[in-house]
Amino acid sequence: GLSREQKLKCSTLMLGNPNTQTMRYDPRLDIYSNTKIPNNILQRMDWTLIIRDIPDKTRDDAKFDRFVDSLKTASMKGDKKEKFDKDHYPVAFVKHYIQYARDSFHPDMTKSPEALAVMKRWYSRYRKLNIRVPKDDKERESFTKEDEIPAADLRRVGAFIRLAEACARGHFREVVSISDAKEAELIIE
């Protein structure tokens, strides 16, 4: 096929609800069976994050309290000026922080042999794993070991690099550190 490098600055956020008879995510099924998102689209994603809403009293109470607090804050009409508190920064501050980091810091992962070693170790470990991604229910029945694909490919390596460099940029660093690479590894896993 035809292959060429393209300089694109874009990101995609895809959200999907379970597309099953019960409309609930079934952890026993693969992601295609749960969402019906085609395999060729799933393979283009740098990373896939599955968030399940599992009842837990402590977390549910914390989510409820946070939601109610946000409603109280939104309904206050007096002082409209955003203030710093111990846990949150105003949105305007965060926007300026991100813009400054984007404009001022351009980390390079290739300058850190330690970070590259973390990435190579991750890549080697994930190349040993295989994923079954059948296109449809009919193909699922006739799936064999030869139809499996490696869990990591060069697209995932590119995602790893972008995440590690973004972490370094967020810490105002020009070189990706080991901690940035480990953070990227945690996100991808």
PDB file of N, CA and C in Angstrom, residues 35-126:
ATOM      1  N   THR A  35     -19.656  -2.447  21.853  1.00  0.00           N
ATOM      2  CA  THR A  35     -19.921  -1.121  21.272  1.00  0.00           C
ATOM      3  C   THR A  35     -20.327  -1.151  19.815  1.00  0.00           C
ATOM      4  N   LYS A  36     -19.990  -2.201  19.093  1.00  0.00           N
ATOM      5  CA  LYS A  36     -20.209  -2.322  17.651  1.00  0.00           C
ATOM      6  C   LYS A  36     -19.439  -1.261  16.863  1.00  0.00           C
ATOM      7  N   ILE A  37     -18.376  -0.711  17.452  1.00  0.00           N
ATOM      8  CA  ILE A  37     -17.494   0.201  16.719  1.00  0.00           C
ATOM      9  C   ILE A  37     -16.621  -0.677  15.821  1.00  0.00           C
ATOM     10  N   PRO A  38     -16.581  -0.407  14.514  1.00  0.00           N
ATOM     11  CA  PRO A  38     -15.844  -1.274  13.586  1.00  0.00           C
ATOM     12  C   PRO A  38     -14.356  -1.399  13.934  1.00  0.00           C
ATOM     13  N   ASN A  39     -13.795  -2.562  13.608  1.00  0.00           N
ATOM     14  CA  ASN A  39     -12.404  -2.863  13.906  1.00  0.00           C
ATOM     15  C   ASN A  39     -11.447  -1.840  13.287  1.00  0.00           C
ATOM     16  N   ASN A  40     -11.694  -1.406  12.039  1.00  0.00           N
ATOM     17  CA  ASN A  40     -10.778  -0.466  11.401  1.00  0.00           C
ATOM     18  C   ASN A  40     -10.758   0.884  12.120  1.00  0.00           C
ATOM     19  N   ILE A  41     -11.824   1.259  12.798  1.00  0.00           N
ATOM     20  CA  ILE A  41     -11.846   2.490  13.589  1.00  0.00           C
ATOM     21  C   ILE A  41     -11.125   2.262  14.916  1.00  0.00           C
ATOM     22  N   LEU A  42     -11.382   1.126  15.558  1.00  0.00           N
ATOM     23  CA  LEU A  42     -10.739   0.826  16.843  1.00  0.00           C
ATOM     24  C   LEU A  42      -9.216   0.771  16.709  1.00  0.00           C
ATOM     25  N   GLN A  43      -8.718   0.228  15.603  1.00  0.00           N
ATOM     26  CA  GLN A  43      -7.278   0.121  15.414  1.00  0.00           C
ATOM     27  C   GLN A  43      -6.617   1.487  15.246  1.00  0.00           C
ATOM     28  N   ARG A  44      -7.349   2.499  14.865  1.00  0.00           N
ATOM     29  CA  ARG A  44      -6.786   3.836  14.668  1.00  0.00           C
ATOM     30  C   ARG A  44      -6.650   4.624  15.970  1.00  0.00           C
ATOM     31  N   MET A  45      -7.244   4.125  17.045  1.00  0.00           N
ATOM     32  CA  MET A  45      -7.197   4.833  18.322  1.00  0.00           C
ATOM     33  C   MET A  45      -5.847   4.609  18.996  1.00  0.00           C
ATOM     34  N   ASP A  46      -5.234   5.676  19.493  1.00  0.00           N
ATOM     35  CA  ASP A  46      -3.976   5.547  20.221  1.00  0.00           C
ATOM     36  C   ASP A  46      -4.193   4.777  21.512  1.00  0.00           C
ATOM     37  N   TRP A  47      -5.263   5.056  22.198  1.00  0.00           N
ATOM     38  CA  TRP A  47      -5.595   4.312  23.401  1.00  0.00           C
ATOM     39  C   TRP A  47      -7.087   4.311  23.603  1.00  0.00           C
ATOM     40  N   THR A  48      -7.529   3.262  24.229  1.00  0.00           N
ATOM     41  CA  THR A  48      -8.945   3.072  24.501  1.00  0.00           C
ATOM     42  C   THR A  48      -9.117   2.946  26.007  1.00  0.00           C
ATOM     43  N   LEU A  49     -10.006   3.741  26.538  1.00  0.00           N
ATOM     44  CA  LEU A  49     -10.253   3.736  27.973  1.00  0.00           C
ATOM     45  C   LEU A  49     -11.706   3.329  28.206  1.00  0.00           C
ATOM     46  N   ILE A  50     -11.900   2.296  28.959  1.00  0.00           N
ATOM     47  CA  ILE A  50     -13.246   1.828  29.279  1.00  0.00           C
ATOM     48  C   ILE A  50     -13.550   2.256  30.708  1.00  0.00           C
ATOM     49  N   ILE A  51     -14.592   3.050  30.869  1.00  0.00           N
ATOM     50  CA  ILE A  51     -15.007   3.514  32.189  1.00  0.00           C
ATOM     51  C   ILE A  51     -16.352   2.870  32.504  1.00  0.00           C
ATOM     52  N   ARG A  52     -16.384   2.132  33.566  1.00  0.00           N
ATOM     53  CA  ARG A  52     -17.620   1.487  33.986  1.00  0.00           C
ATOM     54  C   ARG A  52     -18.098   2.136  35.272  1.00  0.00           C
ATOM     55  N   ASP A  53     -19.386   2.351  35.359  1.00  0.00           N
ATOM     56  CA  ASP A  53     -19.987   2.932  36.554  1.00  0.00           C
ATOM     57  C   ASP A  53     -20.411   1.791  37.470  1.00  0.00           C
ATOM     58  N   ILE A  54     -19.518   1.432  38.375  1.00  0.00           N
ATOM     59  CA  ILE A  54     -19.774   0.321  39.295  1.00  0.00           C
ATOM     60  C   ILE A  54     -20.163   0.903  40.653  1.00  0.00           C
ATOM     61  N   PRO A  55     -21.291   0.496  41.209  1.00  0.00           N
ATOM     62  CA  PRO A  55     -21.710   1.036  42.498  1.00  0.00           C
ATOM     63  C   PRO A  55     -20.690   0.783  43.600  1.00  0.00           C
ATOM     64  N   ASP A  56     -20.358   1.848  44.317  1.00  0.00           N
ATOM     65  CA  ASP A  56     -19.438   1.785  45.442  1.00  0.00           C
ATOM     66  C   ASP A  56     -19.845   2.916  46.378  1.00  0.00           C
ATOM     67  N   LYS A  57     -20.263   2.593  47.592  1.00  0.00           N
ATOM     68  CA  LYS A  57     -20.841   3.590  48.494  1.00  0.00           C
ATOM     69  C   LYS A  57     -19.921   4.792  48.711  1.00  0.00           C
ATOM     70  N   THR A  58     -18.664   4.569  48.985  1.00  0.00           N
ATOM     71  CA  THR A  58     -17.738   5.667  49.251  1.00  0.00           C
ATOM     72  C   THR A  58     -17.595   6.573  48.027  1.00  0.00           C
ATOM     73  N   ARG A  59     -17.355   5.976  46.869  1.00  0.00           N
ATOM     74  CA  ARG A  59     -17.197   6.777  45.647  1.00  0.00           C
ATOM     75  C   ARG A  59     -18.502   7.443  45.241  1.00  0.00           C
ATOM     76  N   ASP A  60     -19.622   6.738  45.419  1.00  0.00           N
ATOM     77  CA  ASP A  60     -20.918   7.322  45.062  1.00  0.00           C
ATOM     78  C   ASP A  60     -21.222   8.540  45.929  1.00  0.00           C
ATOM     79  N   ASP A  61     -20.932   8.440  47.226  1.00  0.00           N
ATOM     80  CA  ASP A  61     -21.147   9.588  48.116  1.00  0.00           C
ATOM     81  C   ASP A  61     -20.266  10.767  47.711  1.00  0.00           C
ATOM     82  N   ALA A  62     -19.001  10.490  47.369  1.00  0.00           N
ATOM     83  CA  ALA A  62     -18.086  11.555  46.961  1.00  0.00           C
ATOM     84  C   ALA A  62     -18.550  12.203  45.657  1.00  0.00           C
ATOM     85  N   LYS A  63     -19.008  11.381  44.688  1.00  0.00           N
ATOM     86  CA  LYS A  63     -19.510  11.935  43.415  1.00  0.00           C
ATOM     87  C   LYS A  63     -20.745  12.791  43.654  1.00  0.00           C
ATOM     88  N   PHE A  64     -21.647  12.300  44.492  1.00  0.00           N
ATOM     89  CA  PHE A  64     -22.864  13.056  44.774  1.00  0.00           C
ATOM     90  C   PHE A  64     -22.533  14.395  45.426  1.00  0.00           C
ATOM     91  N   ASP A  65     -21.664  14.382  46.450  1.00  0.00           N
ATOM     92  CA  ASP A  65     -21.285  15.621  47.133  1.00  0.00           C
ATOM     93  C   ASP A  65     -20.630  16.604  46.172  1.00  0.00           C
ATOM     94  N   ARG A  66     -19.778  16.114  45.303  1.00  0.00           N
ATOM     95  CA  ARG A  66     -19.106  16.984  44.326  1.00  0.00           C
ATOM     96  C   ARG A  66     -20.128  17.580  43.361  1.00  0.00           C
ATOM     97  N   PHE A  67     -21.071  16.775  42.912  1.00  0.00           N
ATOM     98  CA  PHE A  67     -22.097  17.262  41.989  1.00  0.00           C
ATOM     99  C   PHE A  67     -22.943  18.350  42.652  1.00  0.00           C
ATOM    100  N   VAL A  68     -23.359  18.118  43.885  1.00  0.00           N
ATOM    101  CA  VAL A  68     -24.178  19.100  44.606  1.00  0.00           C
ATOM    102  C   VAL A  68     -23.375  20.382  44.846  1.00  0.00           C
ATOM    103  N   ASP A  69     -22.102  20.244  45.213  1.00  0.00           N
ATOM    104  CA  ASP A  69     -21.254  21.430  45.401  1.00  0.00           C
ATOM    105  C   ASP A  69     -21.133  22.237  44.120  1.00  0.00           C
ATOM    106  N   SER A  70     -21.028  21.547  42.977  1.00  0.00           N
ATOM    107  CA  SER A  70     -20.915  22.281  41.711  1.00  0.00           C
ATOM    108  C   SER A  70     -22.217  23.019  41.396  1.00  0.00           C
ATOM    109  N   LEU A  71     -23.354  22.441  41.787  1.00  0.00           N
ATOM    110  CA  LEU A  71     -24.631  23.132  41.589  1.00  0.00           C
ATOM    111  C   LEU A  71     -24.721  24.365  42.474  1.00  0.00           C
ATOM    112  N   LYS A  72     -24.252  24.241  43.719  1.00  0.00           N
ATOM    113  CA  LYS A  72     -24.256  25.391  44.627  1.00  0.00           C
ATOM    114  C   LYS A  72     -23.394  26.513  44.080  1.00  0.00           C
ATOM    115  N   THR A  73     -22.206  26.165  43.582  1.00  0.00           N
ATOM    116  CA  THR A  73     -21.292  27.164  43.025  1.00  0.00           C
ATOM    117  C   THR A  73     -21.905  27.847  41.814  1.00  0.00           C
ATOM    118  N   ALA A  74     -22.575  27.067  40.964  1.00  0.00           N
ATOM    119  CA  ALA A  74     -23.178  27.634  39.759  1.00  0.00           C
ATOM    120  C   ALA A  74     -24.345  28.555  40.100  1.00  0.00           C
ATOM    121  N   SER A  75     -25.033  28.292  41.198  1.00  0.00           N
ATOM    122  CA  SER A  75     -26.199  29.097  41.531  1.00  0.00           C
ATOM    123  C   SER A  75     -25.848  30.371  42.293  1.00  0.00           C
ATOM    124  N   MET A  76     -24.616  30.470  42.804  1.00  0.00           N
ATOM    125  CA  MET A  76     -24.224  31.690  43.516  1.00  0.00           C
ATOM    126  C   MET A  76     -24.078  32.834  42.523  1.00  0.00           C
ATOM    127  N   LYS A  77     -24.728  33.945  42.812  1.00  0.00           N
ATOM    128  CA  LYS A  77     -24.691  35.063  41.872  1.00  0.00           C
ATOM    129  C   LYS A  77     -23.873  36.228  42.384  1.00  0.00           C
ATOM    130  N   GLY A  78     -23.414  36.164  43.613  1.00  0.00           N
ATOM    131  CA  GLY A  78     -22.690  37.284  44.211  1.00  0.00           C
ATOM    132  C   GLY A  78     -21.337  37.524  43.567  1.00  0.00           C
ATOM    133  N   ASP A  79     -20.311  36.919  44.094  1.00  0.00           N
ATOM    134  CA  ASP A  79     -18.940  37.132  43.631  1.00  0.00           C
ATOM    135  C   ASP A  79     -18.671  36.236  42.433  1.00  0.00           C
ATOM    136  N   LYS A  80     -18.511  36.817  41.241  1.00  0.00           N
ATOM    137  CA  LYS A  80     -18.291  36.041  40.031  1.00  0.00           C
ATOM    138  C   LYS A  80     -16.812  35.772  39.775  1.00  0.00           C
ATOM    139  N   LYS A  81     -15.926  36.402  40.526  1.00  0.00           N
ATOM    140  CA  LYS A  81     -14.499  36.224  40.321  1.00  0.00           C
ATOM    141  C   LYS A  81     -14.077  34.837  40.803  1.00  0.00           C
ATOM    142  N   GLU A  82     -13.356  34.127  39.931  1.00  0.00           N
ATOM    143  CA  GLU A  82     -12.890  32.795  40.307  1.00  0.00           C
ATOM    144  C   GLU A  82     -11.752  32.925  41.309  1.00  0.00           C
ATOM    145  N   LYS A  83     -11.749  32.034  42.267  1.00  0.00           N
ATOM    146  CA  LYS A  83     -10.715  32.055  43.297  1.00  0.00           C
ATOM    147  C   LYS A  83     -10.005  30.720  43.329  1.00  0.00           C
ATOM    148  N   PHE A  84      -8.748  30.736  43.790  1.00  0.00           N
ATOM    149  CA  PHE A  84      -8.011  29.501  44.003  1.00  0.00           C
ATOM    150  C   PHE A  84      -8.527  28.867  45.290  1.00  0.00           C
ATOM    151  N   ASP A  85      -8.684  27.577  45.276  1.00  0.00           N
ATOM    152  CA  ASP A  85      -8.912  26.867  46.525  1.00  0.00           C
ATOM    153  C   ASP A  85      -7.850  25.773  46.606  1.00  0.00           C
ATOM    154  N   LYS A  86      -7.862  25.020  47.652  1.00  0.00           N
ATOM    155  CA  LYS A  86      -6.768  24.066  47.843  1.00  0.00           C
ATOM    156  C   LYS A  86      -6.767  22.924  46.830  1.00  0.00           C
ATOM    157  N   ASP A  87      -7.891  22.644  46.184  1.00  0.00           N
ATOM    158  CA  ASP A  87      -7.951  21.511  45.264  1.00  0.00           C
ATOM    159  C   ASP A  87      -8.119  21.884  43.796  1.00  0.00           C
ATOM    160  N   HIS A  88      -8.538  23.102  43.490  1.00  0.00           N
ATOM    161  CA  HIS A  88      -8.882  23.439  42.106  1.00  0.00           C
ATOM    162  C   HIS A  88      -8.320  24.795  41.707  1.00  0.00           C
ATOM    163  N   TYR A  89      -8.011  24.927  40.423  1.00  0.00           N
ATOM    164  CA  TYR A  89      -7.578  26.193  39.853  1.00  0.00           C
ATOM    165  C   TYR A  89      -8.680  26.723  38.945  1.00  0.00           C
ATOM    166  N   PRO A  90      -8.774  28.038  38.788  1.00  0.00           N
ATOM    167  CA  PRO A  90      -9.774  28.581  37.861  1.00  0.00           C
ATOM    168  C   PRO A  90      -9.484  28.137  36.423  1.00  0.00           C
ATOM    169  N   VAL A  91     -10.524  28.004  35.633  1.00  0.00           N
ATOM    170  CA  VAL A  91     -10.399  27.548  34.248  1.00  0.00           C
ATOM    171  C   VAL A  91      -9.472  28.469  33.454  1.00  0.00           C
ATOM    172  N   ALA A  92      -9.600  29.768  33.635  1.00  0.00           N
ATOM    173  CA  ALA A  92      -8.761  30.709  32.899  1.00  0.00           C
ATOM    174  C   ALA A  92      -7.279  30.478  33.196  1.00  0.00           C
ATOM    175  N   PHE A  93      -6.954  30.210  34.452  1.00  0.00           N
ATOM    176  CA  PHE A  93      -5.569  29.943  34.830  1.00  0.00           C
ATOM    177  C   PHE A  93      -5.055  28.693  34.129  1.00  0.00           C
ATOM    178  N   VAL A  94      -5.865  27.639  34.119  1.00  0.00           N
ATOM    179  CA  VAL A  94      -5.460  26.380  33.493  1.00  0.00           C
ATOM    180  C   VAL A  94      -5.257  26.578  31.988  1.00  0.00           C
ATOM    181  N   LYS A  95      -6.134  27.349  31.348  1.00  0.00           N
ATOM    182  CA  LYS A  95      -5.979  27.624  29.911  1.00  0.00           C
ATOM    183  C   LYS A  95      -4.658  28.326  29.627  1.00  0.00           C
ATOM    184  N   HIS A  96      -4.322  29.333  30.431  1.00  0.00           N
ATOM    185  CA  HIS A  96      -3.055  30.052  30.233  1.00  0.00           C
ATOM    186  C   HIS A  96      -1.860  29.135  30.500  1.00  0.00           C
ATOM    187  N   TYR A  97      -1.966  28.289  31.500  1.00  0.00           N
ATOM    188  CA  TYR A  97      -0.896  27.343  31.839  1.00  0.00           C
ATOM    189  C   TYR A  97      -0.628  26.412  30.655  1.00  0.00           C
ATOM    190  N   ILE A  98      -1.694  25.843  30.100  1.00  0.00           N
ATOM    191  CA  ILE A  98      -1.563  24.914  28.974  1.00  0.00           C
ATOM    192  C   ILE A  98      -0.991  25.623  27.753  1.00  0.00           C
ATOM    193  N   GLN A  99      -1.487  26.827  27.467  1.00  0.00           N
ATOM    194  CA  GLN A  99      -0.998  27.568  26.308  1.00  0.00           C
ATOM    195  C   GLN A  99       0.480  27.909  26.457  1.00  0.00           C
ATOM    196  N   TYR A 100       0.888  28.315  27.655  1.00  0.00           N
ATOM    197  CA  TYR A 100       2.296  28.626  27.903  1.00  0.00           C
ATOM    198  C   TYR A 100       3.167  27.375  27.705  1.00  0.00           C
ATOM    199  N   ALA A 101       2.712  26.247  28.223  1.00  0.00           N
ATOM    200  CA  ALA A 101       3.471  24.998  28.083  1.00  0.00           C
ATOM    201  C   ALA A 101       3.589  24.605  26.619  1.00  0.00           C
ATOM    202  N   ARG A 102       2.512  24.743  25.848  1.00  0.00           N
ATOM    203  CA  ARG A 102       2.546  24.406  24.416  1.00  0.00           C
ATOM    204  C   ARG A 102       3.508  25.300  23.643  1.00  0.00           C
ATOM    205  N   ASP A 103       3.479  26.584  23.957  1.00  0.00           N
ATOM    206  CA  ASP A 103       4.294  27.543  23.211  1.00  0.00           C
ATOM    207  C   ASP A 103       5.767  27.511  23.607  1.00  0.00           C
ATOM    208  N   SER A 104       6.056  27.188  24.847  1.00  0.00           N
ATOM    209  CA  SER A 104       7.415  27.357  25.372  1.00  0.00           C
ATOM    210  C   SER A 104       8.242  26.081  25.455  1.00  0.00           C
ATOM    211  N   PHE A 105       7.609  24.934  25.529  1.00  0.00           N
ATOM    212  CA  PHE A 105       8.351  23.699  25.756  1.00  0.00           C
ATOM    213  C   PHE A 105       8.071  22.689  24.653  1.00  0.00           C
ATOM    214  N   HIS A 106       9.145  22.132  24.116  1.00  0.00           N
ATOM    215  CA  HIS A 106       9.045  21.150  23.037  1.00  0.00           C
ATOM    216  C   HIS A 106       9.934  19.955  23.380  1.00  0.00           C
ATOM    217  N   PRO A 107       9.475  19.109  24.310  1.00  0.00           N
ATOM    218  CA  PRO A 107      10.306  17.995  24.775  1.00  0.00           C
ATOM    219  C   PRO A 107      10.601  16.993  23.660  1.00  0.00           C
ATOM    220  N   ASP A 108      11.733  16.360  23.788  1.00  0.00           N
ATOM    221  CA  ASP A 108      12.168  15.372  22.810  1.00  0.00           C
ATOM    222  C   ASP A 108      12.525  14.089  23.547  1.00  0.00           C
ATOM    223  N   MET A 109      11.796  13.031  23.268  1.00  0.00           N
ATOM    224  CA  MET A 109      12.012  11.771  23.966  1.00  0.00           C
ATOM    225  C   MET A 109      13.323  11.120  23.547  1.00  0.00           C
ATOM    226  N   THR A 110      13.782  11.395  22.336  1.00  0.00           N
ATOM    227  CA  THR A 110      14.995  10.737  21.848  1.00  0.00           C
ATOM    228  C   THR A 110      16.247  11.204  22.579  1.00  0.00           C
ATOM    229  N   LYS A 111      16.159  12.276  23.349  1.00  0.00           N
ATOM    230  CA  LYS A 111      17.314  12.787  24.096  1.00  0.00           C
ATOM    231  C   LYS A 111      17.468  12.123  25.466  1.00  0.00           C
ATOM    232  N   SER A 112      16.566  11.217  25.809  1.00  0.00           N
ATOM    233  CA  SER A 112      16.615  10.569  27.121  1.00  0.00           C
ATOM    234  C   SER A 112      16.700   9.052  26.959  1.00  0.00           C
ATOM    235  N   PRO A 113      17.910   8.499  27.052  1.00  0.00           N
ATOM    236  CA  PRO A 113      18.042   7.045  26.912  1.00  0.00           C
ATOM    237  C   PRO A 113      17.262   6.272  27.975  1.00  0.00           C
ATOM    238  N   GLU A 114      17.137   6.850  29.181  1.00  0.00           N
ATOM    239  CA  GLU A 114      16.396   6.170  30.246  1.00  0.00           C
ATOM    240  C   GLU A 114      14.909   6.059  29.895  1.00  0.00           C
ATOM    241  N   ALA A 115      14.332   7.138  29.370  1.00  0.00           N
ATOM    242  CA  ALA A 115      12.922   7.117  28.979  1.00  0.00           C
ATOM    243  C   ALA A 115      12.705   6.168  27.801  1.00  0.00           C
ATOM    244  N   LEU A 116      13.653   6.152  26.865  1.00  0.00           N
ATOM    245  CA  LEU A 116      13.551   5.217  25.739  1.00  0.00           C
ATOM    246  C   LEU A 116      13.604   3.770  26.223  1.00  0.00           C
ATOM    247  N   ALA A 117      14.402   3.515  27.262  1.00  0.00           N
ATOM    248  CA  ALA A 117      14.493   2.160  27.815  1.00  0.00           C
ATOM    249  C   ALA A 117      13.159   1.734  28.424  1.00  0.00           C
ATOM    250  N   VAL A 118      12.479   2.659  29.108  1.00  0.00           N
ATOM    251  CA  VAL A 118      11.154   2.368  29.676  1.00  0.00           C
ATOM    252  C   VAL A 118      10.184   2.022  28.550  1.00  0.00           C
ATOM    253  N   MET A 119      10.219   2.819  27.461  1.00  0.00           N
ATOM    254  CA  MET A 119       9.315   2.587  26.338  1.00  0.00           C
ATOM    255  C   MET A 119       9.638   1.255  25.654  1.00  0.00           C
ATOM    256  N   LYS A 120      10.900   0.951  25.470  1.00  0.00           N
ATOM    257  CA  LYS A 120      11.282  -0.295  24.811  1.00  0.00           C
ATOM    258  C   LYS A 120      10.861  -1.496  25.642  1.00  0.00           C
ATOM    259  N   ARG A 121      11.026  -1.407  26.972  1.00  0.00           N
ATOM    260  CA  ARG A 121      10.599  -2.495  27.853  1.00  0.00           C
ATOM    261  C   ARG A 121       9.090  -2.707  27.730  1.00  0.00           C
ATOM    262  N   TRP A 122       8.318  -1.612  27.718  1.00  0.00           N
ATOM    263  CA  TRP A 122       6.858  -1.700  27.553  1.00  0.00           C
ATOM    264  C   TRP A 122       6.516  -2.339  26.209  1.00  0.00           C
ATOM    265  N   TYR A 123       7.174  -1.872  25.137  1.00  0.00           N
ATOM    266  CA  TYR A 123       6.894  -2.375  23.790  1.00  0.00           C
ATOM    267  C   TYR A 123       7.199  -3.869  23.692  1.00  0.00           C
ATOM    268  N   SER A 124       8.328  -4.293  24.229  1.00  0.00           N
ATOM    269  CA  SER A 124       8.705  -5.715  24.185  1.00  0.00           C
ATOM    270  C   SER A 124       7.704  -6.571  24.936  1.00  0.00           C
ATOM    271  N   ARG A 125       7.259  -6.082  26.087  1.00  0.00           N
ATOM    272  CA  ARG A 125       6.293  -6.832  26.890  1.00  0.00           C
ATOM    273  C   ARG A 125       4.952  -6.950  26.157  1.00  0.00           C
ATOM    274  N   TYR A 126       4.498  -5.885  25.537  1.00  0.00           N
ATOM    275  CA  TYR A 126       3.195  -5.906  24.874  1.00  0.00           C
ATOM    276  C   TYR A 126       3.224  -6.591  23.513  1.00  0.00           C
TER     277      TYR A 126
END
